Short mmCIF file of C-alpha atoms in Angstrom, two decimals:
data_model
loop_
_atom_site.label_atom_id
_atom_site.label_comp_id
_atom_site.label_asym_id
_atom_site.label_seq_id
_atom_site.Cartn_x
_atom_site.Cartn_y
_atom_site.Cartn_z
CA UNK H 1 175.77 91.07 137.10
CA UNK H 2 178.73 93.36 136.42
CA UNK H 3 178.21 96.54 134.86
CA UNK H 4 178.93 96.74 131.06
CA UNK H 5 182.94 97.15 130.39
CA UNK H 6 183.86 97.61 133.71
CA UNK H 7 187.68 97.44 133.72
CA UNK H 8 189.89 95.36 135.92
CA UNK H 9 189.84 97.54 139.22
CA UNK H 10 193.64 96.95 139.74
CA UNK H 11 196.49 99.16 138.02
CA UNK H 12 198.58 96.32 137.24
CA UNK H 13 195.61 94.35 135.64
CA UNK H 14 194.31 96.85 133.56
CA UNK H 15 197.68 97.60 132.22
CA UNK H 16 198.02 93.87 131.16
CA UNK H 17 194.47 93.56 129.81
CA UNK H 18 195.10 97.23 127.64
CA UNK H 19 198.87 96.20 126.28
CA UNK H 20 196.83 92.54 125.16
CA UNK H 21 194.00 94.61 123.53
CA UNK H 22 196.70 96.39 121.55
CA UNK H 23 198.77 93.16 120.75
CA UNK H 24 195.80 91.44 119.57
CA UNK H 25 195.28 93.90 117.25
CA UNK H 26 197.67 92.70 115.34
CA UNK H 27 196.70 89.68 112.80
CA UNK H 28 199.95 87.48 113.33
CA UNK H 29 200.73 84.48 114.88
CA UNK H 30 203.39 86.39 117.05
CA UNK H 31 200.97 89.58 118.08
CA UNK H 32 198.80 86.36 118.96
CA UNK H 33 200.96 84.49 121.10
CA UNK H 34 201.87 87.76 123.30
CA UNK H 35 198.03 88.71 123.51
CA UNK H 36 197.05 85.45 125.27
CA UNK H 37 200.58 85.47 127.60
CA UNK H 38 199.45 89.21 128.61
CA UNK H 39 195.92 87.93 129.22
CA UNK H 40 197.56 85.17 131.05
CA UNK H 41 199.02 87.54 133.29
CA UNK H 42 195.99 90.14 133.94
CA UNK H 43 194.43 86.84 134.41
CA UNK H 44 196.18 85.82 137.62
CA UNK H 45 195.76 88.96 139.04
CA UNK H 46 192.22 89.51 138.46
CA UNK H 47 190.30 86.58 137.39
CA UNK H 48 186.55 86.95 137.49
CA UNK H 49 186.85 90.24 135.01
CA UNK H 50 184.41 89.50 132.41
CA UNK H 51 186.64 91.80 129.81
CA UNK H 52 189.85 90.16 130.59
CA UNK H 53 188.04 86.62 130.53
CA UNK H 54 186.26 87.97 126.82
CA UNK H 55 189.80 89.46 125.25
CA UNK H 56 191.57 85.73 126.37
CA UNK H 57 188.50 83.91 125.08
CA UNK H 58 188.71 85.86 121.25
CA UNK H 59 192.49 85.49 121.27
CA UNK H 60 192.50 81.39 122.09
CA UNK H 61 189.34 81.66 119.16
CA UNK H 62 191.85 83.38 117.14
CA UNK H 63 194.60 80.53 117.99
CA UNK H 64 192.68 77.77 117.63
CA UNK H 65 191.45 79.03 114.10
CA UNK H 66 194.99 79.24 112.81
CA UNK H 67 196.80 76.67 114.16
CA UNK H 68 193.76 73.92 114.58
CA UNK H 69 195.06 73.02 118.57
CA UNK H 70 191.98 72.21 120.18
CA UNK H 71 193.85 72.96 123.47
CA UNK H 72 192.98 76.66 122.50
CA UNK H 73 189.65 76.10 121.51
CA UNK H 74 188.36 74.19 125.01
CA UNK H 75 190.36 77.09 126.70
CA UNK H 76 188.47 79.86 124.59
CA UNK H 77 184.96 78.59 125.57
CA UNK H 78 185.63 78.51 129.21
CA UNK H 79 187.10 81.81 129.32
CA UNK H 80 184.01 83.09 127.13
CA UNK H 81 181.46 80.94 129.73
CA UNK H 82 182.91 82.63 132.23
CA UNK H 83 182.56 85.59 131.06
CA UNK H 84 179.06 85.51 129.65
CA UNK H 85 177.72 84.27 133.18
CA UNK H 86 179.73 87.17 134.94
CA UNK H 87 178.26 89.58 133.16
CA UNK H 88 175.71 88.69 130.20
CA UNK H 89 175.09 92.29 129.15
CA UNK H 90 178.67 92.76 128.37
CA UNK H 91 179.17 93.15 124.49
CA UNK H 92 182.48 91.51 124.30
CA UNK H 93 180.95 88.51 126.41
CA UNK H 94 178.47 87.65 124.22
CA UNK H 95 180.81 88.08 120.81
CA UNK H 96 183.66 86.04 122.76
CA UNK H 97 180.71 83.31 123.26
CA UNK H 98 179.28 83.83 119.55
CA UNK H 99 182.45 83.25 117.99
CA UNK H 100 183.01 79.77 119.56
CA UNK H 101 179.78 79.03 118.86
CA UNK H 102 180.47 80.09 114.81
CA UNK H 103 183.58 77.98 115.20
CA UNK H 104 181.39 74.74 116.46
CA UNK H 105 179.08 74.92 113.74
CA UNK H 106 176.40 76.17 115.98
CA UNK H 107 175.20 79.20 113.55
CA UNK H 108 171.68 79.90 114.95
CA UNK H 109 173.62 80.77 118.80
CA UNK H 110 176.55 81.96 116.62
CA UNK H 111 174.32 84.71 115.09
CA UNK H 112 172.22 85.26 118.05
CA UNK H 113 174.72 85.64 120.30
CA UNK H 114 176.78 87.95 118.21
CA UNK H 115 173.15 90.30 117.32
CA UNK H 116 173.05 90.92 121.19
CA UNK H 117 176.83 91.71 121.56
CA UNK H 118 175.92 94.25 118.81
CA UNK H 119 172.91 95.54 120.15
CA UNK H 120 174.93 96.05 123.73
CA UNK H 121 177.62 98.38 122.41
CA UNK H 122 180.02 98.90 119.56
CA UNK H 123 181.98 95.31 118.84
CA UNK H 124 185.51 94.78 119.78
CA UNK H 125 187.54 95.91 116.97
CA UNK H 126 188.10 93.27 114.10
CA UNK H 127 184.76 91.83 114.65
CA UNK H 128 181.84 91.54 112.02
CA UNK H 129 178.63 92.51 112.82
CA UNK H 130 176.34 90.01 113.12
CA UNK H 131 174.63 90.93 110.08
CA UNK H 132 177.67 90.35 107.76
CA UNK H 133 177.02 86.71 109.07
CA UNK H 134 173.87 86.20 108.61
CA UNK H 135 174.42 83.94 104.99
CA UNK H 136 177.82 82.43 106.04
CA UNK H 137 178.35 79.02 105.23
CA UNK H 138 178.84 77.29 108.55
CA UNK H 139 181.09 74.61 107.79
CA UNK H 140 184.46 73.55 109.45
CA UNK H 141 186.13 76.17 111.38
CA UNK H 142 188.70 76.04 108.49
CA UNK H 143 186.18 77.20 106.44
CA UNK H 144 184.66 79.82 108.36
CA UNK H 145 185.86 82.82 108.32
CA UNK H 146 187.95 84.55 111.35
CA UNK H 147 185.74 87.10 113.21
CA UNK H 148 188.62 87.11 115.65
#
């Protein structure tokens, strides 16, 4: 498997991949939308990265939460599959894949999933630890709230 957070080897890649960290920081639909184009992008230049593949996976998540297009959502778990099979002791794998899980009602894998992206490293920023979802109802992803 590939080490923990390796980066995109190529320059042009990991400049995409850090300008989409930095626009997915921001909590609006907008900040969204250019995230997932810049992932887009890093994408077709390096595909198989397991941290690109994680950062696109969490910003489709965040999509699909707010605007309830399950385009985004079948898109976020096959980025997040792919990442968690590239590399299954990267953090941001397994909270990509623990968040879609949380969104599909599947709490127990949610939680589990999220514990071992916590117990690999630090969590991507604007993620709860694993513990803060321990008594969440798991309803609708409506009612859930974001971790993304």
């Amino acid at each position: 498997p590939t080490p923990a957070r390796e980066a995109p080897t190529d320059p042009a890649a990991l400049d995409l991949y850090l300008r989409a960290r930095h626009e997915a920081h921001g909590f609006w639909t907008g900040a969204t939308r250019s995230a997932i184009a810049l992932y887009e992008q890093a994408l077709a230049i390096s595909p198989d990265s397991p941290l690109v593949l994680a950062g696109y996976a969490r910003a489709r998540l965040r999509s699909w939460f707010h605007n309830d297009d399950l385009s985004h959502g079948v898109e976020a778990r096959e980025a997040a599959e792919r990442a968690y099979a590239a590399a299954p002791n990267l953090a941001e794998a397994n909270v990509a894949l623990g968040t879609w899980h949380m969104y599909a009602n599947e709490g127990s894998r949610a939680v589990q999933l999220m514990r071992r992206g916590s117990e690999l490293g630090p969590p991507p920023p604007s993620t709860a630890r694993p513990s803060a979802i321990r008594s969440w109802p798991f309803g609708s992803s409506r009612q859930s709230p974001a971790l993304v």
